[in-house]
Amino acid sequence: MQNYNYPNELGFFGDHGGLYVSETLIAALTELKQAYAEAKADPSFWAQYHSDLKYYVGRPSPVYHAERLSRYLGGAQIYLKREDLNHSGAHKINNTIGQALLAKRMGKKRVIAETGAGQHGVASATVAARFGMDCTVYMGTEDIQRQAPNVYRMKLLGAQVVGVDSGSKTLKDAMNEAMREWVARVDDTFYIIGTAAGPMPYPAMVRDFQCVIGNEAKIQMPELIGRQPDVAVACVGGGSNAIGLFYPYINEMSTRLVGVEAGGHGLNGHEHAAPITSGSPMGVLHGFRSYLMQDEHGQVSSTHSVSAGLDYPGVGPEHSFLHDIGRVDYTAVGDEAALEAFHLLCHQEGIIPALESSHAVAWAVANAPKMGKDEVILVNLSGRGDKDINTVAKLDGITL
Ligand SMILES: *Cc1c(COP(=O)(O)O)cnc(C)c1O
């Protein structure tokens, strides 16, 4: 992987990515691409970004040796990259800080965002308050019903939440609406996309902001174990926490990289959210080309996962490329195994993980016993599970 240098000038990672938007959005995306290229080359931009990550978010996040869990499983040593300890509870803030700083630099006074479960909406509302910008979050009305606490959190933080009543009334429709709104008010508005997807330049820009995860881990692992881990594993929804961990390791060929998609109720039917693993043909959604869950007529299929953050029919284009070239192994973990891993981490380590992150933990739970005691798995613990306790309680037949 010596010459890994993607995306190309047109925003493609091999066959994936690009810019598939209406003409009205081209100007906005070209302006954004230019502004980000200038910011990326400006050390003062990164100084501000790292200062905010240190004093506001609480970085670097520690790497923790899950000794009891490792002993319980009886194989490889499991280490956790603790993104759950970040301010606002997940990795998402690494990206919203970066994009909000860019919005400020571009003179935009208003940010908009799409959200599904509400995590990205909360992370966007958080940074909008931090930087004194107006914030509007688009959310499907179905999701507004299901995620009332996060809707209220966004309002507490001063954001306006706009219900989207079209299509399946969920994330995919919220993203369409946010793009429409951006076209209408591009002069004063910055669109903060929540994962490493969307049209160029978003996938690479979000990756750059999330790379802090892998860059820190690359320094922390040698301090802890004298070398890099044998495996680094992360859950994949749109793919931002995973690419943030993987990207700095792409040339580190002794570290196997594993991306875990949501297997839902199983890969045979449609009740999953595993566009790479389930081998769906390529499609275009939300301005980029990538593996996509679609039916025989090319329509985007509905998806299912117990974790709302993984419940997305597409996947960031760089993951599709890393799958094509074989650098990252993608697999799927179902609802049941993720829930088992959730409870196991609670009991063995006193850590309540996000249901999304529990998919990555579940991979370690299944594979550590097959590995030697001197081997090491690094799990990206992308977020904390406080937001998920109602879901878990309900599945356990308990009403809170
Ligand atoms: C949103 C979310 C995810 C999924 O998003 P990616 O872009 O794939 O990282 C994973 N974990 C947590 C905790 C999330 O909030």
Coordinates of C-alpha atoms and ligand atoms in Angstrom, one line a residue:
M1 CA 0.0 0.0 0.0
Q2 CA 3.0 2.3 -0.4
N3 CA 1.4 4.6 -2.9
Y4 CA -2.1 4.9 -1.3
N5 CA -3.2 8.3 -2.3
Y6 CA -6.9 8.7 -2.5
P7 CA -9.3 10.1 -3.5
N8 CA -8.2 11.4 -6.9
E9 CA -8.8 14.9 -8.2
L10 CA -12.4 14.0 -9.1
G11 CA -13.2 12.6 -5.6
F12 CA -13.0 8.9 -6.6
F13 CA -11.6 6.1 -4.5
G14 CA -11.3 3.6 -7.4
D15 CA -14.8 3.0 -8.7
H16 CA -16.4 4.7 -5.7
G17 CA -17.2 8.3 -4.6
G18 CA -17.3 11.2 -7.0
L19 CA -19.9 14.0 -7.3
Y20 CA -23.4 13.0 -8.3
V21 CA -25.4 16.1 -7.5
S22 CA -27.7 18.5 -9.3
E23 CA -26.1 21.4 -11.1
T24 CA -27.3 23.8 -8.4
L25 CA -25.1 22.1 -5.8
I26 CA -21.9 22.1 -7.9
A27 CA -21.0 25.7 -7.1
A28 CA -21.4 25.1 -3.3
L29 CA -19.3 21.9 -3.4
T30 CA -16.6 23.6 -5.5
E31 CA -16.5 26.5 -3.0
L32 CA -16.3 24.0 -0.1
K33 CA -13.5 22.0 -1.8
Q34 CA -11.5 25.1 -2.3
A35 CA -12.0 26.4 1.2
Y36 CA -11.1 23.0 2.7
A37 CA -7.9 22.7 0.6
E38 CA -6.8 26.1 1.9
A39 CA -7.7 25.3 5.5
K40 CA -5.9 21.9 5.2
A41 CA -2.7 23.7 4.2
D42 CA -2.9 26.2 7.0
P43 CA -1.2 25.2 10.3
S44 CA -3.3 27.7 12.3
F45 CA -6.5 25.9 11.3
W46 CA -5.1 22.6 12.7
A47 CA -3.8 24.4 15.8
Q48 CA -7.3 25.6 16.6
Y49 CA -8.8 22.2 15.8
H50 CA -6.4 20.4 18.1
S51 CA -6.8 23.0 20.9
D52 CA -10.5 22.4 20.8
L53 CA -10.1 18.7 20.8
K54 CA -7.8 18.9 23.8
Y55 CA -9.7 21.5 26.0
Y56 CA -13.3 21.1 24.9
V57 CA -13.6 17.4 23.8
G58 CA -11.0 16.0 26.3
R59 CA -8.6 14.3 23.9
P60 CA -6.5 12.3 23.6
S61 CA -8.9 9.6 24.4
P62 CA -7.2 6.8 26.3
V63 CA -6.5 3.2 25.1
Y64 CA -7.6 0.8 27.9
H65 CA -6.6 -2.8 28.3
A66 CA -9.8 -4.7 29.0
E67 CA -8.0 -7.3 31.1
R68 CA -11.0 -9.0 32.7
L69 CA -12.8 -9.3 29.4
S70 CA -9.6 -10.7 27.8
R71 CA -9.2 -13.2 30.6
Y72 CA -12.8 -14.2 30.4
L73 CA -12.5 -15.0 26.7
G74 CA -9.2 -16.8 27.2
G75 CA -7.4 -15.6 24.0
A76 CA -6.1 -12.4 22.5
Q77 CA -5.7 -9.3 24.6
I78 CA -8.4 -6.7 24.0
Y79 CA -7.7 -3.0 24.1
L80 CA -10.4 -0.3 23.7
K81 CA -9.9 3.1 22.1
R82 CA -12.2 5.1 24.4
E83 CA -14.1 7.4 22.0
D84 CA -17.0 7.0 24.5
L85 CA -15.2 9.3 26.9
N86 CA -15.4 12.3 24.4
H87 CA -17.6 15.3 25.3
S88 CA -21.1 14.5 24.0
G89 CA -20.4 10.8 24.2
A90 CA -18.9 9.6 20.8
H91 CA -16.4 10.2 18.0
K92 CA -18.9 12.3 16.1
I93 CA -17.7 15.5 17.7
N94 CA -14.2 15.2 16.2
N95 CA -15.8 15.8 12.8
T96 CA -18.3 18.5 13.9
I97 CA -15.6 20.6 15.5
G98 CA -13.6 20.4 12.3
Q99 CA -16.5 21.3 10.0
A100 CA -17.7 24.1 12.3
L101 CA -14.3 25.6 12.3
L102 CA -14.3 25.5 8.5
A103 CA -17.8 27.1 8.4
K104 CA -16.5 29.9 10.6
R105 CA -13.5 30.4 8.4
M106 CA -15.8 30.6 5.4
G107 CA -17.9 33.3 7.1
K108 CA -21.0 31.1 7.3
K109 CA -23.3 32.1 10.2
R110 CA -25.6 29.1 10.1
V111 CA -25.0 25.4 10.0
I112 CA -27.5 22.7 9.1
A113 CA -27.2 18.9 9.6
E114 CA -29.2 15.7 9.0
T115 CA -29.7 13.2 11.8
G116 CA -31.1 9.7 12.2
A117 CA -31.0 8.6 15.8
G118 CA -30.0 12.2 16.8
Q119 CA -26.3 11.7 17.7
H120 CA -25.0 13.7 14.8
G121 CA -27.7 16.3 15.4
V122 CA -26.6 16.6 19.0
A123 CA -22.9 16.9 18.1
S124 CA -23.8 19.6 15.5
A125 CA -26.0 21.5 18.0
T126 CA -23.1 21.3 20.5
V127 CA -20.5 22.9 18.3
A128 CA -23.0 25.5 16.9
A129 CA -23.5 26.6 20.5
R130 CA -19.7 26.5 21.1
F131 CA -19.0 28.8 18.1
G132 CA -22.1 31.0 18.3
M133 CA -23.8 29.9 15.1
D134 CA -27.5 29.2 14.2
C135 CA -28.2 25.5 13.8
T136 CA -31.1 23.7 12.1
V137 CA -31.2 19.9 12.2
Y138 CA -33.3 17.9 9.7
M139 CA -34.8 14.7 11.1
G140 CA -37.4 12.3 9.8
T141 CA -40.7 12.5 11.7
E142 CA -40.5 8.7 12.4
D143 CA -37.1 9.3 14.1
I144 CA -38.4 12.3 16.0
Q145 CA -41.0 10.0 17.6
R146 CA -38.5 7.3 18.4
Q147 CA -35.7 9.6 19.7
A148 CA -37.5 12.1 21.9
P149 CA -34.6 12.6 24.4
N150 CA -32.1 13.5 21.6
V151 CA -34.7 15.9 20.1
Y152 CA -34.9 17.7 23.4
R153 CA -31.1 17.7 23.8
M154 CA -30.8 19.5 20.5
K155 CA -33.4 22.1 21.6
L156 CA -31.6 22.6 24.9
L157 CA -28.5 23.3 22.9
G158 CA -30.3 26.0 21.0
A159 CA -30.9 24.2 17.7
Q160 CA -34.1 24.1 15.7
V161 CA -35.3 20.6 14.8
V162 CA -37.2 20.4 11.5
G163 CA -39.3 17.3 10.9
V164 CA -39.1 15.6 7.5
D165 CA -42.3 13.9 6.4
S166 CA -41.3 12.4 3.1
G167 CA -40.4 8.8 2.1
S168 CA -39.7 6.5 5.0
K169 CA -39.5 9.6 7.3
T170 CA -36.0 8.6 8.5
L171 CA -32.3 9.4 8.0
K172 CA -32.2 9.0 4.2
D173 CA -35.1 11.5 3.8
A174 CA -33.6 13.9 6.3
M175 CA -30.4 13.9 4.3
N176 CA -32.3 14.7 1.0
E177 CA -34.1 17.6 2.7
A178 CA -30.8 19.0 4.2
M179 CA -29.3 19.0 0.7
R180 CA -32.4 20.8 -0.7
E181 CA -32.2 23.4 2.0
W182 CA -28.4 23.9 1.4
V183 CA -29.1 24.7 -2.3
A184 CA -31.7 27.3 -1.2
R185 CA -29.4 29.1 1.3
V186 CA -25.9 28.3 0.3
D187 CA -24.7 31.9 0.8
D188 CA -25.0 31.9 4.6
T189 CA -25.3 28.2 5.3
F190 CA -22.8 25.4 5.9
Y191 CA -23.9 21.8 5.7
I192 CA -22.2 19.5 8.3
I193 CA -22.4 15.9 7.0
G194 CA -22.2 13.4 9.9
T195 CA -20.2 10.5 8.3
A196 CA -17.5 9.8 5.7
A197 CA -20.0 9.8 2.9
G198 CA -21.8 12.3 0.6
P199 CA -20.4 14.0 -2.5
M200 CA -16.8 15.1 -2.8
P201 CA -15.1 16.7 -0.8
Y202 CA -17.0 15.3 2.3
P203 CA -15.7 11.7 2.5
A204 CA -12.0 12.7 2.5
M205 CA -12.7 15.8 4.7
V206 CA -14.6 13.8 7.4
R207 CA -11.8 11.1 7.3
D208 CA -9.2 13.8 7.9
F209 CA -11.1 15.1 10.9
Q210 CA -11.6 11.5 12.3
C211 CA -8.0 10.4 11.7
V212 CA -7.1 11.8 15.1
I213 CA -8.4 8.4 16.4
G214 CA -5.9 6.3 14.5
N215 CA -3.1 8.8 14.8
E216 CA -3.4 8.8 18.6
A217 CA -3.7 5.0 18.7
K218 CA -0.5 4.6 16.6
I219 CA 1.4 6.5 19.4
Q220 CA -0.5 4.9 22.3
M221 CA -0.2 1.2 21.3
P222 CA 3.7 1.1 21.2
E223 CA 3.7 2.8 24.6
L224 CA 1.4 0.1 26.0
I225 CA 2.6 -3.1 24.3
G226 CA 5.8 -2.1 22.4
R227 CA 4.2 -2.5 19.0
Q228 CA 1.1 -2.0 16.9
P229 CA -1.9 -4.3 17.4
D230 CA -2.4 -7.5 15.4
V231 CA -6.0 -6.4 14.6
A232 CA -7.8 -3.1 14.6
V233 CA -11.6 -3.4 14.4
A234 CA -14.4 -0.8 14.2
C235 CA -18.1 -0.8 13.4
V236 CA -19.2 0.6 10.0
G237 CA -22.4 2.7 9.5
G238 CA -21.5 5.4 7.1
G239 CA -17.9 4.6 8.1
S240 CA -16.5 7.6 9.9
N241 CA -15.2 6.1 13.1
A242 CA -13.8 3.1 11.2
I243 CA -12.0 5.2 8.6
G244 CA -10.7 7.4 11.4
L245 CA -9.0 4.4 13.0
F246 CA -8.0 2.6 9.7
Y247 CA -6.6 5.4 7.6
P248 CA -3.4 5.9 9.6
Y249 CA -2.9 2.1 9.6
I250 CA -3.3 1.5 5.9
N251 CA 0.5 1.2 5.3
E252 CA 1.0 -0.8 8.6
M253 CA 0.6 -4.1 6.9
S254 CA 1.2 -6.2 10.1
T255 CA -2.1 -4.8 11.5
R256 CA -5.2 -6.6 10.1
L257 CA -8.1 -4.1 9.7
V258 CA -11.7 -5.4 10.2
G259 CA -14.8 -3.4 9.5
V260 CA -18.1 -4.7 11.1
E261 CA -21.4 -3.9 9.4
A262 CA -24.8 -4.4 11.0
G263 CA -26.1 -7.9 10.3
G264 CA -29.5 -7.1 11.8
H265 CA -31.8 -10.2 11.8
G266 CA -29.4 -11.9 9.3
L267 CA -28.0 -11.4 5.8
N268 CA -30.4 -13.6 4.0
G269 CA -33.4 -11.2 4.0
H270 CA -33.4 -7.5 3.8
E271 CA -33.4 -6.8 7.5
H272 CA -29.8 -5.7 7.9
A273 CA -27.6 -2.8 7.0
A274 CA -24.6 -4.5 5.5
P275 CA -24.1 -3.0 1.9
I276 CA -20.5 -4.3 1.5
T277 CA -20.9 -7.7 3.1
S278 CA -24.2 -8.6 1.5
G279 CA -22.7 -8.0 -1.9
S280 CA -25.3 -5.5 -3.3
P281 CA -24.4 -3.9 -6.6
M282 CA -23.1 -0.4 -6.7
G283 CA -25.5 2.5 -6.6
V284 CA -25.8 6.2 -6.2
L285 CA -27.3 7.8 -3.1
H286 CA -26.8 11.2 -1.5
G287 CA -24.3 12.4 -4.1
F288 CA -21.8 9.5 -4.3
R289 CA -21.4 6.1 -5.8
S290 CA -20.7 3.1 -3.5
Y291 CA -22.0 -0.3 -2.4
L292 CA -25.7 0.2 -1.6
M293 CA -28.6 -1.8 -0.4
Q294 CA -31.1 -1.8 -3.2
D295 CA -33.9 -4.0 -4.5
E296 CA -34.1 -5.7 -8.0
H297 CA -35.5 -2.4 -9.5
G298 CA -32.5 -0.4 -8.2
Q299 CA -34.6 1.3 -5.5
V300 CA -32.9 1.9 -2.2
S301 CA -34.1 -0.8 0.3
S302 CA -35.2 -0.3 3.8
T303 CA -32.7 -1.4 6.4
H304 CA -32.7 -2.7 9.9
S305 CA -30.3 -2.7 12.8
V306 CA -30.9 -2.6 16.5
S307 CA -28.4 0.3 16.6
A308 CA -29.8 3.4 14.9
G309 CA -26.4 4.7 14.0
L310 CA -25.6 1.7 11.8
D311 CA -29.1 1.7 10.1
Y312 CA -28.1 3.3 6.8
P313 CA -28.4 1.7 3.3
G314 CA -25.1 3.1 2.0
V315 CA -21.5 3.2 3.1
G316 CA -18.7 5.7 2.7
P317 CA -16.9 5.2 -0.7
E318 CA -13.4 4.7 0.8
H319 CA -14.6 1.6 2.6
S320 CA -16.0 0.2 -0.7
F321 CA -12.6 0.8 -2.2
L322 CA -10.7 -0.7 0.7
H323 CA -12.9 -3.8 0.3
D324 CA -12.3 -4.0 -3.5
I325 CA -8.5 -3.8 -3.0
G326 CA -8.6 -6.2 0.0
R327 CA -6.9 -4.0 2.5
V328 CA -9.8 -4.2 5.0
D329 CA -11.9 -7.3 5.8
Y330 CA -15.6 -6.5 6.1
T331 CA -18.0 -8.7 7.9
A332 CA -21.3 -8.4 9.6
V333 CA -22.5 -9.0 13.2
G334 CA -26.2 -9.4 13.9
D335 CA -28.4 -7.8 16.6
E336 CA -28.2 -10.7 18.9
A337 CA -24.5 -11.0 19.1
A338 CA -24.2 -7.2 19.5
L339 CA -26.6 -7.2 22.4
E340 CA -24.6 -10.1 24.0
A341 CA -21.4 -8.1 23.7
F342 CA -23.1 -5.1 25.1
H343 CA -24.0 -6.9 28.3
L344 CA -20.6 -8.6 28.5
L345 CA -18.7 -5.3 28.4
C346 CA -21.1 -3.9 31.1
H347 CA -20.4 -6.8 33.4
Q348 CA -16.8 -7.5 32.7
E349 CA -15.4 -4.0 32.5
G350 CA -18.0 -1.6 33.9
I351 CA -18.4 0.1 30.6
I352 CA -21.8 0.6 28.9
P353 CA -21.0 0.8 25.2
A354 CA -23.1 2.3 22.4
L355 CA -25.0 -0.4 20.5
E356 CA -23.1 0.6 17.4
S357 CA -19.7 0.0 19.1
S358 CA -21.1 -3.3 20.5
H359 CA -20.9 -4.7 17.0
A360 CA -17.1 -4.2 17.0
V361 CA -16.9 -5.6 20.5
A362 CA -18.9 -8.6 19.4
W363 CA -16.3 -9.3 16.7
A364 CA -13.6 -9.3 19.3
V365 CA -15.7 -11.6 21.6
A366 CA -16.1 -14.1 18.8
N367 CA -12.5 -14.0 17.5
A368 CA -10.3 -13.4 20.6
P369 CA -10.7 -17.0 21.8
K370 CA -9.3 -18.3 18.5
M371 CA -6.1 -16.2 18.9
G372 CA -3.0 -16.5 21.1
K373 CA -2.8 -14.8 24.5
D374 CA 0.1 -12.7 23.2
E375 CA -1.9 -11.4 20.3
V376 CA -3.7 -8.0 20.5
I377 CA -7.0 -6.7 19.2
L378 CA -7.7 -3.0 19.3
V379 CA -11.4 -2.2 19.3
N380 CA -12.7 1.3 18.5
L381 CA -15.3 2.0 21.2
S382 CA -17.0 4.7 19.1
G383 CA -19.5 5.8 21.8
R384 CA -21.1 5.3 25.1
G385 CA -24.4 3.5 25.6
D386 CA -26.4 5.9 27.8
K387 CA -28.5 6.8 24.8
D388 CA -29.4 3.1 24.2
I389 CA -30.6 2.0 27.6
N390 CA -34.3 2.4 26.6
T391 CA -33.8 0.2 23.6
V392 CA -32.0 -2.5 25.6
A393 CA -34.5 -2.4 28.4
K394 CA -37.4 -2.8 26.0
L395 CA -35.7 -5.8 24.4
D396 CA -35.3 -7.3 27.9
G397 CA -39.0 -6.7 28.4
I398 CA -38.5 -3.9 30.9
T399 CA -40.3 -0.5 30.7
L400 CA -38.3 2.4 32.2
Ligands
LIG1 C1 -23.2 7.5 14.5 C2 -22.4 6.4 15.2 C3 -21.8 5.4 14.6 C4 -21.9 5.1 13.1 O1 -21.3 6.1 12.3 P1 -19.9 5.9 11.5 O2 -19.9 7.1 10.6 O3 -20.0 4.6 10.8 O4 -18.9 5.9 12.5 C5 -21.0 4.5 15.3 N1 -20.9 4.6 16.6 C6 -21.5 5.6 17.3 C7 -21.4 5.7 18.8 C8 -22.3 6.5 16.6 O5 -22.9 7.5 17.3

